[in-house]
């Protein structure tokens, strides 16, 4: 199926699977990701699709999420995930829903565009070799206007930056927020932060 065909199906799935608040967040991420894609030369439907799908498994039981992680791993589409052992932090309760949603797109919709699946799988913690779509979706998830703790001036400033600079600003803000809340920081996020502070290397 093409992205445009899946979008209405995902809207229906959102309404059936998530609380109204989380479904609203997903729609806001979808629209912001679509805008960022359009501004940077990517198909906006890819950002829209990733935004609608990224939190689709967040209210699912852990065993069902683990089964979907296996679907994504078995596809071999993500070399970081397809190794003999799962990436350890993917098994953390707060992070598992990302790769699970990538598995759901594969299993339930037969959708296998690697850049979209990568964006969905890694939206929570990021990783240091993310492609452009994954960067934009990661930033859209953290900057969508429903995120009350994000300062509107900071959001506007970020949205005007080129992707790598926007990602660095968003990661720095996320790290500060996680520290403020006393929450755990995934190793992938530290690796991403360190990579972004080095001289420019984009793929
Ligand atoms: Fe999420
Ligand atoms: Fe989200």
Coordinates of N, CA, C and O in Angstrom, one line a residue, residues 20-131:
X20 N -8.2 9.8 23.6 CA -8.3 11.0 22.8 C -7.1 12.0 22.9 O -6.7 12.5 21.8
X21 N -6.6 12.1 24.0 CA -5.4 13.0 24.2 C -4.2 12.5 23.4 O -3.5 13.3 22.7
X22 N -3.9 11.2 23.5 CA -2.8 10.7 22.8 C -3.0 10.7 21.3 O -2.1 10.9 20.5
X23 N -4.3 10.4 20.9 CA -4.6 10.4 19.4 C -4.4 11.9 18.9 O -3.9 12.1 17.8
X24 N -4.8 12.8 19.8 CA -4.6 14.2 19.4 C -3.1 14.6 19.2 O -2.7 15.3 18.3
X25 N -2.3 14.1 20.2 CA -0.9 14.3 20.1 C -0.4 13.8 18.8 O 0.4 14.4 18.1
X26 N -0.8 12.6 18.4 CA -0.3 11.9 17.2 C -0.7 12.7 16.0 O 0.2 12.8 15.0
X27 N -1.9 13.2 16.0 CA -2.3 14.0 14.8 C -1.5 15.3 14.7 O -1.1 15.8 13.6
X28 N -1.1 15.9 15.9 CA -0.3 17.1 15.8 C 1.1 16.8 15.4 O 1.7 17.6 14.6
X29 N 1.6 15.7 15.8 CA 3.0 15.3 15.3 C 2.9 15.1 13.8 O 3.8 15.5 13.1
X30 N 1.9 14.4 13.4 CA 1.7 14.1 11.9 C 1.7 15.4 11.1 O 2.4 15.5 10.1
X31 N 1.0 16.4 11.6 CA 0.9 17.7 10.8 C 2.2 18.4 10.8 O 2.6 19.0 9.8
X32 N 2.8 18.5 12.0 CA 4.1 19.2 12.1 C 5.2 18.4 11.3 O 6.0 19.1 10.5
X33 N 5.2 17.1 11.3 CA 6.2 16.4 10.6 C 6.0 16.6 9.1 O 6.9 16.7 8.3
X34 N 4.7 16.6 8.7 CA 4.4 16.8 7.2 C 4.9 18.2 6.8 O 5.5 18.3 5.7
X35 N 4.7 19.2 7.6 CA 5.2 20.6 7.3 C 6.7 20.6 7.2 O 7.3 21.1 6.2
X36 N 7.4 19.9 8.1 CA 8.9 19.9 8.1 C 9.4 19.2 6.9 O 10.3 19.6 6.2
X37 N 8.7 18.1 6.5 CA 9.1 17.4 5.3 C 8.9 18.2 4.0 O 9.8 18.3 3.2
X38 N 7.8 18.9 4.0 CA 7.5 19.7 2.8 C 8.5 20.8 2.7 O 9.1 21.1 1.6
X39 N 8.9 21.4 3.8 CA 9.9 22.5 3.8 C 11.3 22.0 3.4 O 12.1 22.8 3.0
X40 N 11.5 20.8 3.6 CA 12.9 20.2 3.4 C 13.0 19.2 2.2 O 13.9 18.4 2.1
X41 N 12.0 19.2 1.4 CA 12.0 18.5 0.1 C 11.7 17.0 0.2 O 11.9 16.2 -0.7
X42 N 11.0 16.6 1.3 CA 10.6 15.2 1.4 C 9.1 15.1 1.2 O 8.4 16.1 1.4
X43 N 8.6 14.0 0.9 CA 7.1 13.8 0.7 C 6.4 14.0 2.0 O 6.7 13.2 3.0
X44 N 5.5 14.9 2.1 CA 4.9 15.2 3.4 C 4.1 14.0 3.9 O 3.9 13.9 5.1
X45 N 3.6 13.2 3.0 CA 2.8 12.0 3.5 C 3.6 11.0 4.3 O 3.1 10.3 5.1
X46 N 4.9 11.0 4.0 CA 5.8 10.1 4.8 C 5.9 10.6 6.3 O 5.8 9.8 7.2
X47 N 6.0 11.9 6.4 CA 6.0 12.5 7.8 C 4.7 12.3 8.4 O 4.6 12.0 9.6
X48 N 3.6 12.5 7.7 CA 2.2 12.4 8.2 C 2.0 10.9 8.7 O 1.5 10.7 9.8
X49 N 2.4 10.0 7.8 CA 2.2 8.6 8.2 C 3.0 8.2 9.5 O 2.5 7.6 10.4
X50 N 4.3 8.7 9.5 CA 5.1 8.3 10.7 C 4.5 9.0 11.9 O 4.5 8.4 13.0
X51 N 4.0 10.2 11.8 CA 3.4 10.9 13.0 C 2.2 10.2 13.5 O 2.0 10.0 14.7
X52 N 1.3 9.8 12.6 CA 0.1 9.1 13.0 C 0.4 7.8 13.6 O -0.3 7.3 14.6
X53 N 1.4 7.1 13.2 CA 1.7 5.7 13.6 C 2.6 5.7 14.9 O 2.7 4.6 15.5
X54 N 3.4 6.7 15.1 CA 4.5 6.6 16.0 C 4.1 6.1 17.5 O 4.9 5.4 18.1
X55 N 3.0 6.5 18.0 CA 2.6 6.1 19.3 C 1.5 5.1 19.4 O 0.8 4.9 20.4
X56 N 1.2 4.5 18.2 CA 0.0 3.6 18.1 C 0.0 2.5 19.1 O -1.0 1.9 19.4
X57 N 1.2 2.0 19.5 CA 1.3 0.9 20.4 C 1.4 1.3 21.9 O 1.7 0.4 22.7
X58 N 1.4 2.6 22.2 CA 1.7 3.0 23.5 C 0.8 2.5 24.6 O 1.1 2.5 25.8
X59 N -0.5 2.2 24.2 CA -1.4 1.8 25.2 C -1.7 0.2 25.1 O -2.7 -0.3 25.6
X60 N -0.8 -0.4 24.4 CA -0.9 -1.9 24.2 C -0.2 -2.7 25.3 O 0.7 -2.1 25.9
X61 N -0.6 -3.9 25.5 CA 0.1 -4.7 26.6 C 1.5 -5.0 26.1 O 1.8 -5.0 25.0
X62 N 2.4 -5.2 27.1 CA 3.8 -5.4 26.8 C 4.0 -6.7 26.0 O 4.8 -6.6 25.0
X63 N 3.3 -7.8 26.3 CA 3.5 -9.0 25.4 C 3.2 -8.7 23.9 O 3.9 -9.1 23.0
X64 N 2.1 -7.9 23.7 CA 1.8 -7.6 22.3 C 2.8 -6.7 21.7 O 3.1 -6.8 20.5
X65 N 3.4 -5.8 22.5 CA 4.4 -4.9 21.9 C 5.7 -5.7 21.6 O 6.3 -5.5 20.6
X66 N 6.0 -6.7 22.5 CA 7.2 -7.5 22.2 C 7.0 -8.3 21.0 O 8.0 -8.5 20.2
X67 N 5.8 -8.8 20.8 CA 5.6 -9.6 19.5 C 5.8 -8.7 18.3 O 6.4 -9.2 17.3
X68 N 5.4 -7.5 18.4 CA 5.5 -6.6 17.2 C 7.0 -6.2 17.0 O 7.5 -6.0 15.9
X69 N 7.7 -6.0 18.2 CA 9.2 -5.7 18.0 C 9.8 -6.9 17.3 O 10.7 -6.6 16.4
X70 N 9.4 -8.1 17.5 CA 10.0 -9.3 16.8 C 9.7 -9.2 15.3 O 10.5 -9.6 14.5
X71 N 8.5 -8.7 15.0 CA 8.2 -8.6 13.6 C 9.1 -7.6 12.9 O 9.7 -7.9 11.8
X72 N 9.4 -6.5 13.6 CA 10.3 -5.5 13.0 C 11.8 -6.0 12.9 O 12.4 -5.9 11.9
X73 N 12.2 -6.7 14.0 CA 13.5 -7.3 14.0 C 13.7 -8.3 12.9 O 14.7 -8.3 12.2
X74 N 12.7 -9.2 12.7 CA 12.8 -10.2 11.7 C 12.8 -9.7 10.3 O 13.3 -10.4 9.4
X75 N 12.3 -8.5 10.1 CA 12.3 -7.9 8.8 C 13.7 -7.6 8.3 O 13.9 -7.6 7.1
X76 N 14.6 -7.4 9.2 CA 16.0 -7.1 8.8 C 16.1 -5.7 8.2 O 17.2 -5.3 7.7
X77 N 15.1 -4.9 8.3 CA 15.1 -3.6 7.6 C 15.9 -2.5 8.4 O 16.3 -1.5 7.9
X78 N 16.2 -2.8 9.7 CA 17.0 -1.9 10.5 C 18.1 -2.7 11.1 O 18.0 -3.5 12.0
X79 N 19.3 -2.3 10.7 CA 20.5 -3.1 11.0 C 20.8 -3.0 12.5 O 21.4 -3.9 13.1
X80 N 20.4 -1.9 13.2 CA 20.6 -1.8 14.6 C 19.7 -2.6 15.4 O 20.0 -3.0 16.6
X81 N 18.6 -3.0 14.9 CA 17.6 -3.7 15.6 C 17.6 -5.2 15.2 O 17.2 -6.1 16.0
X82 N 18.2 -5.5 14.1 CA 18.0 -6.9 13.5 C 19.1 -7.8 14.0 O 19.2 -9.0 13.6
X83 N 20.0 -7.4 14.9 CA 21.1 -8.3 15.4 C 20.5 -9.5 16.2 O 19.3 -9.6 16.4
X84 N 21.5 -10.4 16.6 CA 21.0 -11.6 17.3 C 20.3 -11.3 18.6 O 19.5 -12.1 19.1
X85 N 20.7 -10.2 19.3 CA 20.0 -9.8 20.5 C 19.3 -8.5 20.3 O 19.8 -7.6 19.7
X86 N 18.1 -8.3 20.9 CA 17.5 -7.0 20.8 C 18.4 -5.8 21.4 O 19.1 -6.1 22.3
X87 N 18.3 -4.7 20.8 CA 18.9 -3.5 21.4 C 18.3 -3.4 22.8 O 17.1 -3.3 23.0
X88 N 19.2 -3.4 23.8 CA 18.7 -3.5 25.2 C 17.7 -2.5 25.6 O 16.6 -2.8 26.1
X89 N 17.9 -1.2 25.2 CA 17.0 -0.2 25.7 C 15.7 -0.3 25.0 O 14.7 0.3 25.5
X90 N 15.6 -1.0 23.8 CA 14.3 -1.1 23.2 C 13.3 -1.9 24.0 O 12.1 -1.8 23.9
X91 N 13.9 -2.7 25.0 CA 13.0 -3.5 25.8 C 12.5 -2.7 27.0 O 11.6 -3.2 27.7
X92 N 13.0 -1.5 27.2 CA 12.5 -0.7 28.3 C 11.0 -0.3 28.0 O 10.7 0.0 26.8
X93 N 10.2 -0.2 29.0 CA 8.8 -0.1 28.8 C 8.4 1.2 28.1 O 7.5 1.2 27.2
X94 N 9.2 2.3 28.3 CA 8.8 3.6 27.7 C 9.3 3.6 26.2 O 8.8 4.5 25.5
X95 N 10.1 2.7 25.8 CA 10.7 2.8 24.5 C 10.2 1.8 23.5 O 10.2 2.0 22.3
X96 N 9.7 0.7 24.1 CA 9.3 -0.4 23.2 C 8.2 -0.1 22.2 O 8.1 -0.7 21.2
X97 N 7.4 0.9 22.6 CA 6.3 1.2 21.7 C 6.7 1.7 20.3 O 5.9 1.6 19.3
X98 N 8.0 2.3 20.2 CA 8.4 2.7 18.9 C 8.7 1.6 17.9 O 8.0 1.5 16.9
X99 N 9.6 0.7 18.2 CA 9.8 -0.4 17.3 C 8.6 -1.3 17.2 O 8.3 -1.9 16.1
X100 N 7.7 -1.4 18.2 CA 6.5 -2.1 18.1 C 5.6 -1.5 17.0 O 5.0 -2.3 16.2
X101 N 5.5 -0.2 17.0 CA 4.7 0.4 16.0 C 5.2 0.2 14.5 O 4.5 0.1 13.6
X102 N 6.5 0.2 14.4 CA 7.1 -0.2 13.1 C 6.7 -1.6 12.7 O 6.4 -1.8 11.5
X103 N 6.7 -2.5 13.7 CA 6.3 -3.9 13.4 C 4.8 -3.9 13.1 O 4.4 -4.7 12.2
X104 N 4.0 -3.1 13.7 CA 2.6 -3.0 13.4 C 2.3 -2.6 11.9 O 1.5 -3.2 11.2
X105 N 3.1 -1.6 11.5 CA 2.9 -1.2 10.1 C 3.2 -2.3 9.1 O 2.5 -2.5 8.1
X106 N 4.3 -3.0 9.4 CA 4.7 -4.2 8.6 C 3.6 -5.2 8.6 O 3.2 -5.7 7.6
X107 N 3.2 -5.6 9.8 CA 2.3 -6.8 9.9 C 0.8 -6.5 9.5 O 0.2 -7.2 8.7
X108 N 0.3 -5.3 9.9 CA -1.1 -5.0 9.6 C -1.4 -4.3 8.3 O -2.5 -4.3 7.8
X109 N -0.3 -3.6 7.8 CA -0.6 -2.8 6.6 C 0.4 -3.2 5.5 O 0.3 -2.6 4.4
X110 N 1.3 -4.1 5.7 CA 2.2 -4.5 4.7 C 3.1 -3.3 4.2 O 3.5 -3.3 3.1
X111 N 3.3 -2.4 5.1 CA 4.1 -1.2 4.7 C 5.5 -1.3 5.2 O 5.8 -1.5 6.3
X112 N 6.4 -1.2 4.2 CA 7.8 -1.5 4.5 C 8.8 -0.4 4.1 O 10.0 -0.8 3.8
X113 N 8.4 0.8 4.0 CA 9.4 1.9 3.6 C 10.3 2.1 4.8 O 10.0 2.5 5.9
X114 N 11.6 1.7 4.6 CA 12.6 1.7 5.7 C 12.7 3.1 6.4 O 12.9 3.1 7.6
X115 N 12.7 4.2 5.7 CA 12.9 5.5 6.3 C 11.7 5.8 7.3 O 11.9 6.4 8.3
X116 N 10.5 5.4 6.9 CA 9.4 5.6 7.8 C 9.4 4.7 9.0 O 9.2 5.2 10.1
X117 N 9.8 3.5 8.8 CA 9.9 2.5 9.9 C 11.0 3.0 10.9 O 10.8 2.9 12.1
X118 N 12.1 3.4 10.3 CA 13.2 3.9 11.2 C 12.7 5.1 12.0 O 13.0 5.2 13.2
X119 N 12.0 6.1 11.4 CA 11.5 7.3 12.1 C 10.6 6.9 13.2 O 10.7 7.4 14.3
X120 N 9.8 5.9 13.0 CA 8.8 5.4 14.0 C 9.6 4.7 15.1 O 9.4 4.9 16.3
X121 N 10.5 3.8 14.7 CA 11.1 2.9 15.7 C 12.0 3.7 16.7 O 12.1 3.4 17.9
X122 N 12.6 4.8 16.2 CA 13.6 5.5 17.0 C 13.1 6.8 17.5 O 13.9 7.7 18.0
X123 N 11.8 7.1 17.4 CA 11.3 8.4 17.8 C 11.5 8.8 19.2 O 11.5 10.0 19.6
X124 N 11.6 7.8 20.1 CA 11.7 8.1 21.5 C 13.1 8.5 22.0 O 13.2 9.6 22.6
X125 N 14.1 7.8 21.6 CA 15.4 8.0 22.1 C 16.4 8.6 21.0 O 17.4 9.1 21.3
X126 N 16.0 8.4 19.7 CA 16.9 8.8 18.7 C 18.1 7.9 18.6 O 18.3 7.1 19.4
X127 N 18.9 8.1 17.5 CA 20.2 7.4 17.4 C 21.1 8.3 16.5 O 20.6 9.1 15.7
X128 N 22.4 8.0 16.6 CA 23.3 9.0 16.0 C 23.4 8.9 14.5 O 24.1 9.8 13.9
X129 N 22.8 8.0 13.9 CA 22.8 7.9 12.4 C 21.5 7.9 11.8 O 21.2 7.4 10.7
X130 N 20.6 8.7 12.4 CA 19.2 8.8 11.8 C 19.2 9.5 10.5 O 19.9 10.5 10.3
X131 N 18.4 9.1 9.6 CA 18.2 9.8 8.3 C 17.3 11.0 8.5 O 16.8 11.3 9.6

